Amino acid sequence: MLEDAETVALRSLCERTLHHNWLDGTRAADRVSFAYTRPSPRHYPWQWYWDSCFAAIAWRHFDRERSRSELQTLLAAGRPDGFIGHTIFWTGPPRDLRRFTYNIPSRSAPMTVSIQPPALAWAWRIAVGDPAREPQIVRHHQWLAANRDLAGDGLIWIVQPDESGLDASPQFDAIWGRHVHGRPGFLRLARRNRRLGYDLRRIHAAGGPVCCEVLTNVLYGLSRLSLGEPSLTPTIVERMYDSATGLFWPLARPQPQRRPALTWAALSPLALPDLPEAIGRQLVEEHLLAGEQFWLPVPPPSASAIDPAFSLRDSVLPGLRRYWRGPTWINSAWLLWLGLVRLGYREQAEELTRRIARTVLASGLREYYHPYTGRGMGASSFAWSTLVMELTEADPLAALSYLAG
Ligand code: GLC
């Protein structure tokens, strides 16, 4: 495994970074208090929904009170009907180009009107306690079920690629075409969706596209299990698993003309503790570990390395990045690692831990990494990369995705 000195150095780097990124205060407009971890102080100063969930999970290794404050701040941002936005502007609204690319209904809006993968109840379960005892979390799930379950089968749908957290992932190219994230057409899509109030049903009725994305539903499923609700896993399998390829694929309306690009999201059901074992083994043996698709020197790349869309060029124009098209992110490594641990791939889980830990030690806590060389890419001092500690200081409950009993 890792040398003790490596574990100690990692721990101290993570602790320093979480402290450095922490911000607390009160919102000028209404004196509501906030306390959260900025994803990266220079590049991402506000509170991002799923970043906060990941940060809260990492904080529990140092200070559980911070985990609680982080998630309570997300709840404090929520509307009375249970909606919580993708980004919350505690310190004031965006002023630069982001005014146009972020999903905000007006200049003074306190948060976006779009969502991010609902990982809050799962993060609460891992780092704080029982989410079912928190009426606001229960309400948040009621909002999701009432507003984002298009087909009435429990799965939730997104109206823009960035709602998945996987912004420019090539899995969306076949679905949104010229309107994908990071392309000029995205501005038109955001404008149209703003006009339709980011309402899934209105957007669907207007011709879409709308998408039922795999990772979004995996995290939602973990949150539902955390709340003690019936498992979504059988529905995820029934609707998104394709036995011919042994992979999970997004659904979309209108249905795309071609099969979406293969990305790590196709493997993300590995994080579900009740995924049928045979499906999990097939994901691991035929895809995660097989050939040159995902098991690169720093695994897993965000897209399969043999997919034509795979790319390590992350910047299109100065200041404009296209994310999730090839480089490796630590949250993905962690979620797939959960499956390796559960299914008993001990050696490979340890190998993944070693490679990710040594990459972070060599390149620092960056937003994402070059999957062949480990070079750090994107923002620096990136909070959720501290999830590396979930691998290096493994919780005995990891094999159950932290959902005991
Ligand atoms: C990028 C990522 C998104 C993340 C945000 C803040 O947009 O694609 O997932 O939430 O940065 O870190």
Coordinates of C-alpha atoms and ligand atoms in Angstrom, one line a residue:
M1 CA 0.0 0.0 0.0
L2 CA 1.1 3.6 0.6
E3 CA 4.0 4.5 2.8
D4 CA 2.9 6.0 6.1
A5 CA 4.7 9.2 5.2
E6 CA 2.6 9.5 2.0
T7 CA -0.7 9.0 3.9
V8 CA 0.4 11.7 6.4
A9 CA 1.4 14.1 3.7
L10 CA -1.9 13.6 1.9
R11 CA -3.9 14.1 5.0
S12 CA -2.2 17.4 5.8
L13 CA -2.6 18.6 2.2
C14 CA -6.3 17.9 2.3
E15 CA -6.8 19.5 5.7
R16 CA -5.0 22.6 4.7
T17 CA -6.9 22.9 1.5
L18 CA -10.3 22.5 3.1
H19 CA -9.5 25.1 5.6
H20 CA -8.1 27.5 3.0
N21 CA -11.3 27.1 0.9
W22 CA -13.7 27.5 3.8
L23 CA -15.8 30.7 3.8
D24 CA -18.4 31.9 6.3
G25 CA -20.4 35.1 6.8
T26 CA -23.8 36.5 6.3
R27 CA -25.6 37.3 3.0
A28 CA -25.8 41.1 2.6
A29 CA -29.4 41.0 1.1
D30 CA -31.1 39.2 4.1
R31 CA -28.5 38.5 6.8
V32 CA -28.8 34.7 6.3
S33 CA -25.6 33.0 7.6
F34 CA -23.6 30.8 5.4
A35 CA -20.5 28.5 5.8
Y36 CA -19.2 26.4 3.0
T37 CA -16.2 25.2 1.1
R38 CA -15.4 27.1 -2.1
P39 CA -14.7 24.5 -4.8
S40 CA -11.6 26.6 -5.7
P41 CA -11.4 30.1 -4.2
R42 CA -10.1 31.9 -7.3
H43 CA -12.0 30.0 -9.9
Y44 CA -15.2 28.9 -8.1
P45 CA -16.0 31.3 -5.2
W46 CA -19.7 30.4 -4.7
Q47 CA -21.4 27.3 -3.2
W48 CA -21.9 24.5 -5.8
Y49 CA -24.4 21.9 -4.8
W50 CA -22.6 18.6 -5.4
D51 CA -19.2 20.1 -4.6
S52 CA -20.6 20.9 -1.2
C53 CA -21.8 17.3 -0.8
F54 CA -18.3 16.0 -1.6
A55 CA -16.6 18.6 0.6
A56 CA -18.9 17.6 3.5
I57 CA -17.9 14.0 3.1
A58 CA -14.2 14.9 3.2
W59 CA -14.6 17.3 6.1
R60 CA -15.7 14.4 8.4
H61 CA -12.1 13.2 8.4
F62 CA -11.2 16.5 10.3
D63 CA -14.2 18.3 11.7
R64 CA -17.7 16.9 11.6
E65 CA -19.2 20.2 12.6
R66 CA -18.0 21.6 9.3
S67 CA -19.7 18.8 7.4
R68 CA -22.9 19.7 9.1
S69 CA -22.5 23.5 8.5
E70 CA -21.7 22.9 4.9
L71 CA -24.9 20.9 4.2
Q72 CA -27.0 23.1 6.4
T73 CA -25.9 26.0 4.3
L74 CA -27.2 24.2 1.2
L75 CA -30.5 23.7 3.0
A76 CA -30.6 27.4 4.1
A77 CA -30.4 28.2 0.4
G78 CA -33.4 26.1 -0.5
R79 CA -36.8 27.4 -1.4
P80 CA -39.8 26.6 0.8
D81 CA -41.0 24.1 -1.9
G82 CA -37.8 22.1 -1.5
F83 CA -35.9 23.3 -4.6
I84 CA -32.1 23.8 -4.2
G85 CA -30.1 25.3 -7.0
H86 CA -26.9 24.2 -8.7
T87 CA -25.0 27.2 -7.6
I88 CA -25.8 29.6 -4.7
F89 CA -24.4 33.1 -4.9
W90 CA -23.9 33.9 -1.2
T91 CA -21.3 36.6 -1.8
G92 CA -23.1 38.4 -4.6
P93 CA -24.2 37.6 -8.2
P94 CA -21.9 36.7 -11.1
R95 CA -20.6 39.7 -13.0
D96 CA -18.5 38.4 -15.8
L97 CA -19.3 36.1 -18.8
R98 CA -20.9 33.7 -16.3
R99 CA -23.9 36.1 -16.2
F100 CA -24.9 34.6 -19.5
T101 CA -23.8 31.0 -19.2
Y102 CA -25.2 30.4 -15.7
N103 CA -28.8 29.5 -15.3
I104 CA -30.0 32.6 -13.5
P105 CA -33.5 34.1 -14.0
S106 CA -32.5 37.6 -13.0
R107 CA -29.3 39.5 -12.0
S108 CA -30.1 39.5 -8.4
A109 CA -31.2 35.8 -8.2
P110 CA -29.7 34.2 -5.0
M111 CA -29.1 30.9 -6.9
T112 CA -29.5 29.2 -10.3
V113 CA -32.8 27.7 -11.3
S114 CA -31.1 24.6 -12.5
I115 CA -30.1 21.6 -10.4
Q116 CA -27.1 19.4 -9.8
P117 CA -27.1 15.6 -9.0
P118 CA -29.0 15.3 -5.7
A119 CA -26.3 13.8 -3.5
L120 CA -27.3 15.8 -0.4
A121 CA -29.2 13.1 1.5
W122 CA -26.4 10.6 0.9
A123 CA -23.8 13.1 2.0
W124 CA -25.8 13.8 5.1
R125 CA -26.0 10.1 5.9
I126 CA -22.3 9.6 5.4
A127 CA -21.1 12.7 7.3
V128 CA -23.9 14.0 9.6
G129 CA -26.7 11.6 10.5
D130 CA -30.1 10.4 9.5
P131 CA -31.5 12.6 6.6
A132 CA -35.0 11.3 7.1
R133 CA -35.2 13.3 10.3
E134 CA -34.6 16.6 8.4
P135 CA -37.9 17.9 7.0
Q136 CA -36.1 20.1 4.5
I137 CA -34.2 17.2 3.0
V138 CA -37.5 15.3 2.7
R139 CA -39.1 18.3 1.0
H140 CA -36.1 18.5 -1.4
H141 CA -36.9 15.0 -2.5
Q142 CA -40.6 15.7 -2.8
W143 CA -39.7 18.6 -5.1
L144 CA -37.5 16.4 -7.2
A145 CA -40.1 13.7 -7.5
A146 CA -42.9 16.2 -8.3
N147 CA -40.8 18.2 -10.9
R148 CA -38.2 15.9 -12.4
D149 CA -39.7 12.5 -12.7
L150 CA -40.9 12.7 -16.3
A151 CA -42.1 9.1 -16.9
G152 CA -43.5 8.5 -13.4
D153 CA -41.1 5.6 -12.8
G154 CA -39.0 7.3 -10.2
L155 CA -36.0 8.3 -12.4
I156 CA -35.2 12.0 -12.7
W157 CA -34.5 13.9 -15.9
I158 CA -32.3 16.9 -16.6
V159 CA -33.0 19.8 -19.0
Q160 CA -29.3 20.8 -19.7
P161 CA -26.0 18.9 -19.7
D162 CA -24.6 20.9 -16.8
E163 CA -27.4 19.7 -14.5
S164 CA -25.5 16.4 -14.4
G165 CA -22.4 18.0 -13.1
L166 CA -20.7 16.6 -16.1
D167 CA -21.0 19.7 -18.2
A168 CA -19.3 19.0 -21.6
S169 CA -19.2 15.2 -21.3
P170 CA -19.3 13.7 -24.8
Q171 CA -22.2 11.5 -23.8
F172 CA -24.3 14.7 -24.4
D173 CA -23.1 15.4 -28.0
A174 CA -25.6 13.0 -29.5
I175 CA -28.4 14.5 -27.4
W176 CA -27.9 18.2 -27.5
G177 CA -25.9 18.6 -30.7
R178 CA -24.9 22.1 -31.3
H179 CA -26.3 23.2 -28.0
V180 CA -23.9 21.3 -25.8
H181 CA -22.0 22.9 -22.9
G182 CA -19.0 25.0 -24.0
R183 CA -20.3 25.7 -27.5
P184 CA -22.0 28.9 -28.6
G185 CA -25.3 27.1 -29.1
F186 CA -25.4 26.5 -25.3
L187 CA -26.3 30.2 -24.8
R188 CA -29.3 29.7 -27.0
L189 CA -30.4 26.6 -25.1
A190 CA -30.0 28.4 -21.7
R191 CA -32.0 31.4 -23.0
R192 CA -34.8 29.1 -24.3
N193 CA -34.9 27.2 -21.0
R194 CA -34.9 30.4 -19.0
R195 CA -38.0 31.4 -21.0
L196 CA -39.6 28.1 -20.1
G197 CA -38.8 28.6 -16.4
Y198 CA -36.5 25.5 -16.4
D199 CA -39.7 23.5 -16.2
L200 CA -39.0 19.9 -17.3
R201 CA -42.5 19.3 -18.6
R202 CA -42.7 22.6 -20.5
I203 CA -39.2 22.0 -22.0
H204 CA -40.2 18.4 -23.0
A205 CA -43.5 19.7 -24.5
A206 CA -41.5 22.3 -26.5
G207 CA -39.4 19.5 -28.1
G208 CA -36.7 19.0 -25.5
P209 CA -34.1 17.7 -25.5
V210 CA -34.4 16.3 -22.0
C211 CA -32.3 13.5 -20.6
C212 CA -32.4 10.8 -18.0
E213 CA -28.7 10.6 -17.1
V214 CA -27.0 7.6 -15.4
L215 CA -24.8 9.3 -12.8
T216 CA -27.5 11.8 -11.8
N217 CA -29.8 8.9 -11.1
V218 CA -27.1 6.9 -9.3
L219 CA -26.5 9.7 -6.8
Y220 CA -30.3 10.3 -6.5
G221 CA -30.7 6.5 -5.9
L222 CA -28.0 6.6 -3.2
S223 CA -29.8 9.6 -1.6
R224 CA -33.2 7.8 -1.7
L225 CA -31.6 4.7 0.0
S226 CA -30.2 7.1 2.6
L227 CA -33.7 8.3 3.3
G228 CA -35.0 4.8 3.7
E229 CA -37.0 5.1 0.5
P230 CA -37.5 2.1 -1.9
S231 CA -34.4 1.5 -4.1
L232 CA -34.3 3.0 -7.5
T233 CA -31.7 0.4 -8.6
P234 CA -34.1 -2.1 -10.2
T235 CA -35.5 0.8 -12.4
I236 CA -32.0 2.1 -13.3
V237 CA -31.2 -1.4 -14.5
E238 CA -34.5 -2.0 -16.3
R239 CA -34.4 1.4 -18.1
M240 CA -30.7 2.1 -18.6
Y241 CA -28.8 -1.1 -18.7
D242 CA -28.1 -2.7 -22.1
S243 CA -27.1 -6.3 -21.8
A244 CA -25.6 -6.4 -25.3
T245 CA -22.9 -4.0 -24.3
G246 CA -22.9 -4.6 -20.6
L247 CA -23.2 -0.9 -20.0
F248 CA -25.6 1.8 -18.7
W249 CA -26.7 4.4 -21.2
P250 CA -28.6 7.7 -20.9
L251 CA -32.1 8.0 -22.1
A252 CA -33.2 11.1 -24.0
R253 CA -36.2 12.7 -25.7
P254 CA -36.1 13.1 -28.6
Q255 CA -34.2 9.9 -29.0
P256 CA -30.7 10.5 -30.3
Q257 CA -29.9 9.3 -33.9
R258 CA -26.7 7.7 -32.7
R259 CA -25.5 6.0 -29.5
P260 CA -24.0 8.5 -27.1
A261 CA -20.2 8.4 -26.5
L262 CA -18.9 6.0 -23.9
T263 CA -18.0 7.8 -20.7
W264 CA -17.3 6.8 -17.1
A265 CA -21.0 7.6 -16.2
A266 CA -21.8 4.3 -18.0
L267 CA -19.9 2.5 -15.1
S268 CA -21.2 4.7 -12.3
P269 CA -23.9 2.3 -11.1
L270 CA -20.9 0.4 -9.6
A271 CA -21.5 2.8 -6.6
L272 CA -24.9 1.3 -6.0
P273 CA -24.7 -1.2 -3.1
D274 CA -27.6 -3.3 -4.5
L275 CA -26.5 -3.5 -8.1
P276 CA -26.9 -7.1 -9.2
E277 CA -23.5 -8.7 -8.8
A278 CA -23.3 -10.2 -12.3
I279 CA -23.8 -6.7 -13.8
G280 CA -21.2 -5.2 -11.5
R281 CA -18.6 -7.8 -12.4
Q282 CA -19.3 -7.3 -16.1
L283 CA -18.8 -3.6 -15.7
V284 CA -15.5 -4.2 -13.9
E285 CA -14.1 -7.0 -16.0
E286 CA -15.3 -6.1 -19.5
H287 CA -15.0 -2.3 -19.2
L288 CA -13.3 -0.7 -16.2
L289 CA -10.2 -3.0 -16.2
A290 CA -10.3 -4.2 -19.8
G291 CA -8.0 -2.9 -22.5
E292 CA -7.3 0.7 -22.9
Q293 CA -10.8 2.1 -22.2
F294 CA -10.7 3.2 -18.6
W295 CA -7.7 1.5 -16.8
L296 CA -5.2 4.1 -17.8
P297 CA -2.2 5.1 -15.6
V298 CA -4.5 7.5 -13.7
P299 CA -7.9 5.8 -13.9
P300 CA -10.7 6.4 -14.8
P301 CA -10.6 9.0 -17.6
S302 CA -13.9 10.8 -17.9
A303 CA -14.5 9.3 -21.3
S304 CA -13.3 6.0 -22.7
A305 CA -9.9 6.5 -24.2
I306 CA -10.9 4.5 -27.3
D307 CA -14.1 6.5 -27.9
P308 CA -13.6 8.9 -30.9
A309 CA -14.8 11.8 -28.7
F310 CA -12.0 11.3 -26.0
S311 CA -10.0 14.4 -25.7
L312 CA -7.4 15.9 -23.4
R313 CA -7.7 19.4 -24.8
D314 CA -9.8 21.1 -22.2
S315 CA -9.7 24.7 -23.4
V316 CA -11.5 26.0 -26.5
L317 CA -11.1 29.7 -26.1
P318 CA -9.2 31.6 -23.4
G319 CA -11.2 31.4 -20.2
L320 CA -13.6 28.8 -21.7
R321 CA -13.1 25.2 -20.8
R322 CA -14.7 22.0 -21.9
Y323 CA -14.9 19.6 -19.0
W324 CA -15.2 15.9 -18.7
R325 CA -14.1 14.8 -22.2
G326 CA -11.0 12.8 -21.1
P327 CA -9.1 13.9 -17.9
T328 CA -9.6 12.0 -14.7
W329 CA -11.6 13.5 -11.7
I330 CA -11.2 12.2 -8.2
N331 CA -14.9 11.9 -7.4
S332 CA -15.3 9.5 -10.3
A333 CA -12.3 7.4 -9.1
W334 CA -13.9 7.2 -5.7
L335 CA -17.4 6.2 -6.9
L336 CA -16.0 3.4 -9.1
W337 CA -13.6 2.4 -6.2
L338 CA -16.7 1.7 -4.1
G339 CA -17.8 -0.9 -6.6
L340 CA -14.3 -2.5 -6.6
V341 CA -14.3 -2.7 -2.9
R342 CA -17.8 -4.1 -2.6
L343 CA -17.2 -6.8 -5.3
G344 CA -14.0 -7.9 -3.7
Y345 CA -11.5 -6.6 -6.3
R346 CA -9.1 -5.9 -3.5
E347 CA -5.9 -5.7 -5.5
Q348 CA -7.4 -3.4 -8.1
A349 CA -9.0 -1.2 -5.4
E350 CA -5.6 -0.8 -3.8
E351 CA -3.9 -0.2 -7.1
L352 CA -6.4 2.6 -7.8
T353 CA -5.8 4.1 -4.4
R354 CA -2.1 4.1 -5.0
R355 CA -2.3 5.6 -8.4
I356 CA -4.7 8.4 -7.3
A357 CA -2.9 9.1 -4.1
R358 CA 0.5 9.4 -5.8
T359 CA -1.0 11.6 -8.5
V360 CA -2.4 14.0 -5.9
L361 CA 0.9 14.0 -4.0
A362 CA 2.9 14.8 -7.1
S363 CA 0.5 17.3 -8.7
G364 CA -1.5 18.8 -5.8
L365 CA -5.2 19.0 -5.4
R366 CA -6.2 20.0 -8.9
E367 CA -9.6 20.0 -10.5
Y368 CA -8.7 17.0 -12.8
Y369 CA -5.6 15.2 -14.1
H370 CA -4.1 14.0 -17.3
P371 CA -4.9 10.3 -17.3
Y372 CA -1.6 9.2 -18.9
T373 CA 0.9 11.5 -17.1
G374 CA -0.9 12.6 -13.9
R375 CA -0.3 16.2 -14.7
G376 CA -2.6 18.5 -12.8
M377 CA -5.2 20.4 -14.9
G378 CA -8.0 22.9 -14.4
A379 CA -8.4 24.8 -11.2
S380 CA -6.0 24.6 -8.2
S381 CA -6.8 24.1 -4.6
F382 CA -9.8 22.0 -5.7
A383 CA -11.9 20.9 -2.7
W384 CA -13.5 17.7 -3.9
S385 CA -10.2 16.2 -4.8
T386 CA -9.8 15.8 -1.1
L387 CA -12.1 12.7 -1.6
V388 CA -8.8 10.9 -2.1
M389 CA -9.0 10.4 1.6
E390 CA -12.0 8.2 1.2
L391 CA -9.6 5.8 -0.6
T392 CA -6.5 6.2 1.6
E393 CA -8.3 6.2 5.0
A394 CA -11.1 3.8 4.0
D395 CA -14.2 3.6 6.1
P396 CA -15.3 0.0 6.9
L397 CA -18.7 0.9 5.5
A398 CA -17.3 1.7 2.1
A399 CA -18.3 -1.8 0.8
L400 CA -21.9 -0.9 1.5
S401 CA -21.5 2.6 0.0
Y402 CA -21.7 3.8 3.7
L403 CA -25.3 2.6 4.0
A404 CA -25.4 0.3 7.0
G405 CA -28.2 -2.1 7.5
Ligands
GLC1 C1 -17.3 22.5 -13.2 C2 -17.8 21.0 -13.1 C3 -18.9 20.9 -12.1 C4 -18.6 21.5 -10.8 C5 -18.1 23.0 -11.0 C6 -17.6 23.6 -9.7 O1 -18.3 23.2 -13.8 O2 -18.1 20.5 -14.3 O3 -19.3 19.6 -11.9 O4 -19.7 21.5 -9.9 O5 -17.1 23.1 -11.9 O6 -16.5 22.8 -9.2

